[in-house]
Amino acid sequence: MPGVDYHCGVPTGVCVVQLTNLTLTNFRSYRQLDLALEPGLTVISGENGQGKSNLLEAVYLLAIGKSYRAVAERDVVSWPAAEAGAYAIVAATFEGPHGPLELRVGLDCRDGTGIVKHVRVNGAPKRASDLVGMMGAALFAAEDIDLVFGAPRGRRRYLDVLLAQVSRSYVRTLSRYQRVLAQRNTLLRALRERRAHEQEMAFWDDALVKEGAALLEERWSSMGSLGQHAAAAFERLSSQDTLSVAYVGTAEGPEDGDAAGALREALRASRDQERARGMTLVGPHRDDLRLLLNGVEAPRHASRGQARLAALALRLGEARLLAERRGDPPVLLLDDALSELDERRRILVLEEACCYPQAIVTTADPNVLPEAFLHRAHRMRTHGGEVLKEEAA
């Protein structure tokens, strides 16, 4: 990318990218928190259950517009506030590529009928989808082992969240595709029950091909770079195993890159089966990522340790792709990424983290960090709903 320099192999762009302040009200375990953050490496320690993960969840919520781990948005509102019909606020000041941004998400329980979400950017009301990608962030969490062992839905979400942070149009296209998919499935069920006419399907086929092809083109164009970055990260961490990542589509990607033609042909081939089952069986919503460990299927053959390294490599590859495609590096968030690693791998992960203008690492035991990294890091400790700053080692 023109005008982009490289540090540790990570594009650093031409701007300072930094989260400078995080404010939480009634968010998870935090009744009220106003936290100043510094550039470089920040280490947040604390016993389990003291809110370390909640801090990274809040930051990532501002990056992707929703919680990565809550089943329902009400789950992130602290229990006393939710029971009292109060509200939660997550807000931050972020130095972005075009100047400072004030990001704010409010979750209001006060009407008693559910959660009402309010999003503001620099004080102006926005949709939640408008928030996605304003602040780039990549997060590794313990749940990421499901990227290897879990269902395809989780890997699709991983890819969608990544590409949504890269491309504003991807967010809009994905939303349109999901609406078209729902309408087409409704029609397929009506056809199966003989409540609709076959001629109605042509319109929804065309709509699905249009939106689906745009998603496929973005996914296909990103997979080469993502696969290379993830494989390189895994090779550094493992030193003896190899990881490869490939996109597995229900519509085969032809050499000429004709996504629309490939998707239309896949729809034609599955026509009878779709009518019988009353649902759309091909398209981006059914695709997957194939992870191969030493050439064999990782979900079947990987140990837990290998799967954790593969998930971490995917997140580090994601961070590199975000830096590459956005032109400014993301905030790197590593939630308890070091606990199951030996010292050599901890050093490698921390070296990678230090390549980013800002990285936040959580740990239950700060002693697992080599002294050289502790000495250079900004240190904090969570306890009892508070975050206390500590002196460097």
PDB file of N, CA and C in Angstrom, residues 215-275:
ATOM      1  N   LEU A 215     -20.178 -10.637  -1.637  1.00  0.00           N
ATOM      2  CA  LEU A 215     -19.537 -11.192  -0.443  1.00  0.00           C
ATOM      3  C   LEU A 215     -18.439 -12.178  -0.819  1.00  0.00           C
ATOM      4  N   LEU A 216     -18.728 -13.040  -1.785  1.00  0.00           N
ATOM      5  CA  LEU A 216     -17.739 -14.034  -2.187  1.00  0.00           C
ATOM      6  C   LEU A 216     -16.487 -13.389  -2.752  1.00  0.00           C
ATOM      7  N   GLU A 217     -16.656 -12.344  -3.541  1.00  0.00           N
ATOM      8  CA  GLU A 217     -15.490 -11.687  -4.118  1.00  0.00           C
ATOM      9  C   GLU A 217     -14.585 -11.117  -3.032  1.00  0.00           C
ATOM     10  N   GLU A 218     -15.186 -10.522  -2.001  1.00  0.00           N
ATOM     11  CA  GLU A 218     -14.393  -9.972  -0.906  1.00  0.00           C
ATOM     12  C   GLU A 218     -13.716 -11.091  -0.116  1.00  0.00           C
ATOM     13  N   ARG A 219     -14.429 -12.171   0.110  1.00  0.00           N
ATOM     14  CA  ARG A 219     -13.835 -13.294   0.844  1.00  0.00           C
ATOM     15  C   ARG A 219     -12.709 -13.934   0.043  1.00  0.00           C
ATOM     16  N   TRP A 220     -12.959 -14.197  -1.219  1.00  0.00           N
ATOM     17  CA  TRP A 220     -11.929 -14.828  -2.046  1.00  0.00           C
ATOM     18  C   TRP A 220     -10.674 -13.964  -2.120  1.00  0.00           C
ATOM     19  N   SER A 221     -10.861 -12.664  -2.289  1.00  0.00           N
ATOM     20  CA  SER A 221      -9.703 -11.782  -2.466  1.00  0.00           C
ATOM     21  C   SER A 221      -8.881 -11.643  -1.188  1.00  0.00           C
ATOM     22  N   SER A 222      -9.470 -11.973  -0.039  1.00  0.00           N
ATOM     23  CA  SER A 222      -8.761 -11.828   1.232  1.00  0.00           C
ATOM     24  C   SER A 222      -8.115 -13.116   1.706  1.00  0.00           C
ATOM     25  N   MET A 223      -8.549 -14.244   1.189  1.00  0.00           N
ATOM     26  CA  MET A 223      -8.116 -15.516   1.754  1.00  0.00           C
ATOM     27  C   MET A 223      -6.634 -15.792   1.551  1.00  0.00           C
ATOM     28  N   GLY A 224      -6.089 -15.376   0.404  1.00  0.00           N
ATOM     29  CA  GLY A 224      -4.673 -15.641   0.165  1.00  0.00           C
ATOM     30  C   GLY A 224      -3.791 -14.986   1.211  1.00  0.00           C
ATOM     31  N   SER A 225      -4.043 -13.715   1.463  1.00  0.00           N
ATOM     32  CA  SER A 225      -3.245 -12.975   2.436  1.00  0.00           C
ATOM     33  C   SER A 225      -3.498 -13.485   3.849  1.00  0.00           C
ATOM     34  N   LEU A 226      -4.765 -13.721   4.203  1.00  0.00           N
ATOM     35  CA  LEU A 226      -5.071 -14.218   5.533  1.00  0.00           C
ATOM     36  C   LEU A 226      -4.403 -15.567   5.772  1.00  0.00           C
ATOM     37  N   GLY A 227      -4.505 -16.455   4.788  1.00  0.00           N
ATOM     38  CA  GLY A 227      -3.887 -17.770   4.934  1.00  0.00           C
ATOM     39  C   GLY A 227      -2.383 -17.689   5.114  1.00  0.00           C
ATOM     40  N   GLN A 228      -1.731 -16.798   4.365  1.00  0.00           N
ATOM     41  CA  GLN A 228      -0.278 -16.642   4.484  1.00  0.00           C
ATOM     42  C   GLN A 228       0.105 -16.108   5.863  1.00  0.00           C
ATOM     43  N   HIS A 229      -0.608 -15.089   6.334  1.00  0.00           N
ATOM     44  CA  HIS A 229      -0.286 -14.505   7.634  1.00  0.00           C
ATOM     45  C   HIS A 229      -0.521 -15.501   8.767  1.00  0.00           C
ATOM     46  N   ALA A 230      -1.631 -16.228   8.709  1.00  0.00           N
ATOM     47  CA  ALA A 230      -1.927 -17.204   9.758  1.00  0.00           C
ATOM     48  C   ALA A 230      -0.913 -18.346   9.737  1.00  0.00           C
ATOM     49  N   ALA A 231      -0.575 -18.818   8.549  1.00  0.00           N
ATOM     50  CA  ALA A 231       0.399 -19.908   8.437  1.00  0.00           C
ATOM     51  C   ALA A 231       1.764 -19.475   8.960  1.00  0.00           C
ATOM     52  N   ALA A 232       2.172 -18.247   8.641  1.00  0.00           N
ATOM     53  CA  ALA A 232       3.467 -17.752   9.114  1.00  0.00           C
ATOM     54  C   ALA A 232       3.479 -17.607  10.631  1.00  0.00           C
ATOM     55  N   ALA A 233       2.374 -17.094  11.191  1.00  0.00           N
ATOM     56  CA  ALA A 233       2.293 -16.959  12.650  1.00  0.00           C
ATOM     57  C   ALA A 233       2.347 -18.328  13.319  1.00  0.00           C
ATOM     58  N   PHE A 234       1.650 -19.304  12.752  1.00  0.00           N
ATOM     59  CA  PHE A 234       1.644 -20.647  13.332  1.00  0.00           C
ATOM     60  C   PHE A 234       3.024 -21.281  13.243  1.00  0.00           C
ATOM     61  N   GLU A 235       3.700 -21.073  12.124  1.00  0.00           N
ATOM     62  CA  GLU A 235       5.046 -21.632  11.963  1.00  0.00           C
ATOM     63  C   GLU A 235       6.004 -21.068  13.006  1.00  0.00           C
ATOM     64  N   ARG A 236       5.881 -19.755  13.280  1.00  0.00           N
ATOM     65  CA  ARG A 236       6.744 -19.150  14.300  1.00  0.00           C
ATOM     66  C   ARG A 236       6.443 -19.731  15.679  1.00  0.00           C
ATOM     67  N   LEU A 237       5.162 -19.945  15.973  1.00  0.00           N
ATOM     68  CA  LEU A 237       4.777 -20.429  17.288  1.00  0.00           C
ATOM     69  C   LEU A 237       5.053 -21.914  17.470  1.00  0.00           C
ATOM     70  N   SER A 238       4.849 -22.696  16.414  1.00  0.00           N
ATOM     71  CA  SER A 238       4.946 -24.138  16.546  1.00  0.00           C
ATOM     72  C   SER A 238       6.367 -24.659  16.331  1.00  0.00           C
ATOM     73  N   SER A 239       6.997 -24.200  15.274  1.00  0.00           N
ATOM     74  CA  SER A 239       8.365 -24.590  14.867  1.00  0.00           C
ATOM     75  C   SER A 239       8.449 -26.009  14.313  1.00  0.00           C
ATOM     76  N   GLN A 240       7.393 -26.812  14.457  1.00  0.00           N
ATOM     77  CA  GLN A 240       7.454 -28.173  13.927  1.00  0.00           C
ATOM     78  C   GLN A 240       6.206 -28.574  13.142  1.00  0.00           C
ATOM     79  N   ASP A 241       5.093 -27.887  13.360  1.00  0.00           N
ATOM     80  CA  ASP A 241       3.853 -28.198  12.641  1.00  0.00           C
ATOM     81  C   ASP A 241       3.550 -27.109  11.622  1.00  0.00           C
ATOM     82  N   THR A 242       2.673 -27.427  10.684  1.00  0.00           N
ATOM     83  CA  THR A 242       2.253 -26.453   9.683  1.00  0.00           C
ATOM     84  C   THR A 242       0.742 -26.302   9.715  1.00  0.00           C
ATOM     85  N   LEU A 243       0.293 -25.107   9.384  1.00  0.00           N
ATOM     86  CA  LEU A 243      -1.137 -24.809   9.319  1.00  0.00           C
ATOM     87  C   LEU A 243      -1.441 -24.207   7.963  1.00  0.00           C
ATOM     88  N   SER A 244      -2.510 -24.667   7.344  1.00  0.00           N
ATOM     89  CA  SER A 244      -2.994 -24.031   6.120  1.00  0.00           C
ATOM     90  C   SER A 244      -4.475 -23.732   6.279  1.00  0.00           C
ATOM     91  N   VAL A 245      -4.897 -22.630   5.676  1.00  0.00           N
ATOM     92  CA  VAL A 245      -6.273 -22.159   5.779  1.00  0.00           C
ATOM     93  C   VAL A 245      -6.818 -21.972   4.364  1.00  0.00           C
ATOM     94  N   ALA A 246      -7.945 -22.558   4.081  1.00  0.00           N
ATOM     95  CA  ALA A 246      -8.538 -22.441   2.746  1.00  0.00           C
ATOM     96  C   ALA A 246     -10.026 -22.154   2.872  1.00  0.00           C
ATOM     97  N   TYR A 247     -10.558 -21.461   1.888  1.00  0.00           N
ATOM     98  CA  TYR A 247     -11.988 -21.170   1.845  1.00  0.00           C
ATOM     99  C   TYR A 247     -12.702 -22.305   1.132  1.00  0.00           C
ATOM    100  N   VAL A 248     -13.718 -22.847   1.769  1.00  0.00           N
ATOM    101  CA  VAL A 248     -14.499 -23.939   1.199  1.00  0.00           C
ATOM    102  C   VAL A 248     -15.892 -23.403   0.908  1.00  0.00           C
ATOM    103  N   GLY A 249     -16.202 -23.242  -0.374  1.00  0.00           N
ATOM    104  CA  GLY A 249     -17.463 -22.646  -0.765  1.00  0.00           C
ATOM    105  C   GLY A 249     -18.449 -23.649  -1.321  1.00  0.00           C
ATOM    106  N   THR A 250     -19.717 -23.378  -1.124  1.00  0.00           N
ATOM    107  CA  THR A 250     -20.756 -24.176  -1.768  1.00  0.00           C
ATOM    108  C   THR A 250     -20.866 -23.805  -3.238  1.00  0.00           C
ATOM    109  N   ALA A 251     -20.335 -22.636  -3.597  1.00  0.00           N
ATOM    110  CA  ALA A 251     -20.189 -22.245  -4.996  1.00  0.00           C
ATOM    111  C   ALA A 251     -18.700 -22.234  -5.294  1.00  0.00           C
ATOM    112  N   GLU A 252     -18.259 -23.102  -6.169  1.00  0.00           N
ATOM    113  CA  GLU A 252     -16.837 -23.220  -6.454  1.00  0.00           C
ATOM    114  C   GLU A 252     -16.310 -21.948  -7.106  1.00  0.00           C
ATOM    115  N   GLY A 253     -15.165 -21.500  -6.651  1.00  0.00           N
ATOM    116  CA  GLY A 253     -14.538 -20.315  -7.230  1.00  0.00           C
ATOM    117  C   GLY A 253     -13.814 -20.659  -8.516  1.00  0.00           C
ATOM    118  N   PRO A 254     -14.305 -20.216  -9.668  1.00  0.00           N
ATOM    119  CA  PRO A 254     -13.653 -20.527 -10.943  1.00  0.00           C
ATOM    120  C   PRO A 254     -12.381 -19.714 -11.122  1.00  0.00           C
ATOM    121  N   GLU A 255     -11.550 -20.130 -12.043  1.00  0.00           N
ATOM    122  CA  GLU A 255     -10.282 -19.437 -12.276  1.00  0.00           C
ATOM    123  C   GLU A 255     -10.485 -17.997 -12.716  1.00  0.00           C
ATOM    124  N   ASP A 256     -11.574 -17.706 -13.408  1.00  0.00           N
ATOM    125  CA  ASP A 256     -11.790 -16.342 -13.874  1.00  0.00           C
ATOM    126  C   ASP A 256     -12.423 -15.445 -12.813  1.00  0.00           C
ATOM    127  N   GLY A 257     -12.688 -16.020 -11.616  1.00  0.00           N
ATOM    128  CA  GLY A 257     -13.209 -15.216 -10.518  1.00  0.00           C
ATOM    129  C   GLY A 257     -14.640 -14.762 -10.707  1.00  0.00           C
ATOM    130  N   ASP A 258     -15.427 -15.465 -11.533  1.00  0.00           N
ATOM    131  CA  ASP A 258     -16.815 -15.077 -11.789  1.00  0.00           C
ATOM    132  C   ASP A 258     -17.679 -15.574 -10.638  1.00  0.00           C
ATOM    133  N   ALA A 259     -17.758 -14.792  -9.556  1.00  0.00           N
ATOM    134  CA  ALA A 259     -18.509 -15.220  -8.381  1.00  0.00           C
ATOM    135  C   ALA A 259     -19.993 -15.340  -8.688  1.00  0.00           C
ATOM    136  N   ALA A 260     -20.534 -14.402  -9.457  1.00  0.00           N
ATOM    137  CA  ALA A 260     -21.961 -14.434  -9.781  1.00  0.00           C
ATOM    138  C   ALA A 260     -22.298 -15.687 -10.578  1.00  0.00           C
ATOM    139  N   GLY A 261     -21.463 -15.999 -11.558  1.00  0.00           N
ATOM    140  CA  GLY A 261     -21.713 -17.194 -12.356  1.00  0.00           C
ATOM    141  C   GLY A 261     -21.605 -18.466 -11.536  1.00  0.00           C
ATOM    142  N   ALA A 262     -20.617 -18.506 -10.642  1.00  0.00           N
ATOM    143  CA  ALA A 262     -20.439 -19.689  -9.806  1.00  0.00           C
ATOM    144  C   ALA A 262     -21.625 -19.879  -8.880  1.00  0.00           C
ATOM    145  N   LEU A 263     -22.115 -18.790  -8.292  1.00  0.00           N
ATOM    146  CA  LEU A 263     -23.236 -18.892  -7.360  1.00  0.00           C
ATOM    147  C   LEU A 263     -24.519 -19.252  -8.091  1.00  0.00           C
ATOM    148  N   ARG A 264     -24.723 -18.679  -9.275  1.00  0.00           N
ATOM    149  CA  ARG A 264     -25.937 -19.007 -10.041  1.00  0.00           C
ATOM    150  C   ARG A 264     -25.938 -20.480 -10.439  1.00  0.00           C
ATOM    151  N   GLU A 265     -24.781 -21.003 -10.837  1.00  0.00           N
ATOM    152  CA  GLU A 265     -24.691 -22.404 -11.217  1.00  0.00           C
ATOM    153  C   GLU A 265     -24.937 -23.308 -10.009  1.00  0.00           C
ATOM    154  N   ALA A 266     -24.441 -22.918  -8.839  1.00  0.00           N
ATOM    155  CA  ALA A 266     -24.666 -23.703  -7.630  1.00  0.00           C
ATOM    156  C   ALA A 266     -26.150 -23.712  -7.263  1.00  0.00           C
ATOM    157  N   LEU A 267     -26.829 -22.587  -7.428  1.00  0.00           N
ATOM    158  CA  LEU A 267     -28.269 -22.538  -7.169  1.00  0.00           C
ATOM    159  C   LEU A 267     -29.023 -23.454  -8.130  1.00  0.00           C
ATOM    160  N   ARG A 268     -28.621 -23.419  -9.395  1.00  0.00           N
ATOM    161  CA  ARG A 268     -29.291 -24.270 -10.392  1.00  0.00           C
ATOM    162  C   ARG A 268     -29.121 -25.745 -10.028  1.00  0.00           C
ATOM    163  N   ALA A 269     -27.899 -26.136  -9.625  1.00  0.00           N
ATOM    164  CA  ALA A 269     -27.630 -27.538  -9.322  1.00  0.00           C
ATOM    165  C   ALA A 269     -28.368 -28.017  -8.072  1.00  0.00           C
ATOM    166  N   SER A 270     -28.658 -27.110  -7.161  1.00  0.00           N
ATOM    167  CA  SER A 270     -29.313 -27.510  -5.907  1.00  0.00           C
ATOM    168  C   SER A 270     -30.818 -27.246  -5.909  1.00  0.00           C
ATOM    169  N   ARG A 271     -31.366 -26.872  -7.045  1.00  0.00           N
ATOM    170  CA  ARG A 271     -32.752 -26.424  -7.115  1.00  0.00           C
ATOM    171  C   ARG A 271     -33.735 -27.452  -6.529  1.00  0.00           C
ATOM    172  N   ASP A 272     -33.646 -28.680  -6.967  1.00  0.00           N
ATOM    173  CA  ASP A 272     -34.609 -29.684  -6.500  1.00  0.00           C
ATOM    174  C   ASP A 272     -34.468 -29.940  -5.001  1.00  0.00           C
ATOM    175  N   GLN A 273     -33.237 -30.011  -4.521  1.00  0.00           N
ATOM    176  CA  GLN A 273     -33.011 -30.277  -3.100  1.00  0.00           C
ATOM    177  C   GLN A 273     -33.512 -29.114  -2.247  1.00  0.00           C
ATOM    178  N   GLU A 274     -33.322 -27.899  -2.718  1.00  0.00           N
ATOM    179  CA  GLU A 274     -33.806 -26.736  -1.975  1.00  0.00           C
ATOM    180  C   GLU A 274     -35.332 -26.736  -1.881  1.00  0.00           C
ATOM    181  N   ARG A 275     -35.984 -27.077  -2.978  1.00  0.00           N
ATOM    182  CA  ARG A 275     -37.446 -27.122  -2.954  1.00  0.00           C
ATOM    183  C   ARG A 275     -37.921 -28.158  -1.933  1.00  0.00           C
TER     184      ARG A 275
END
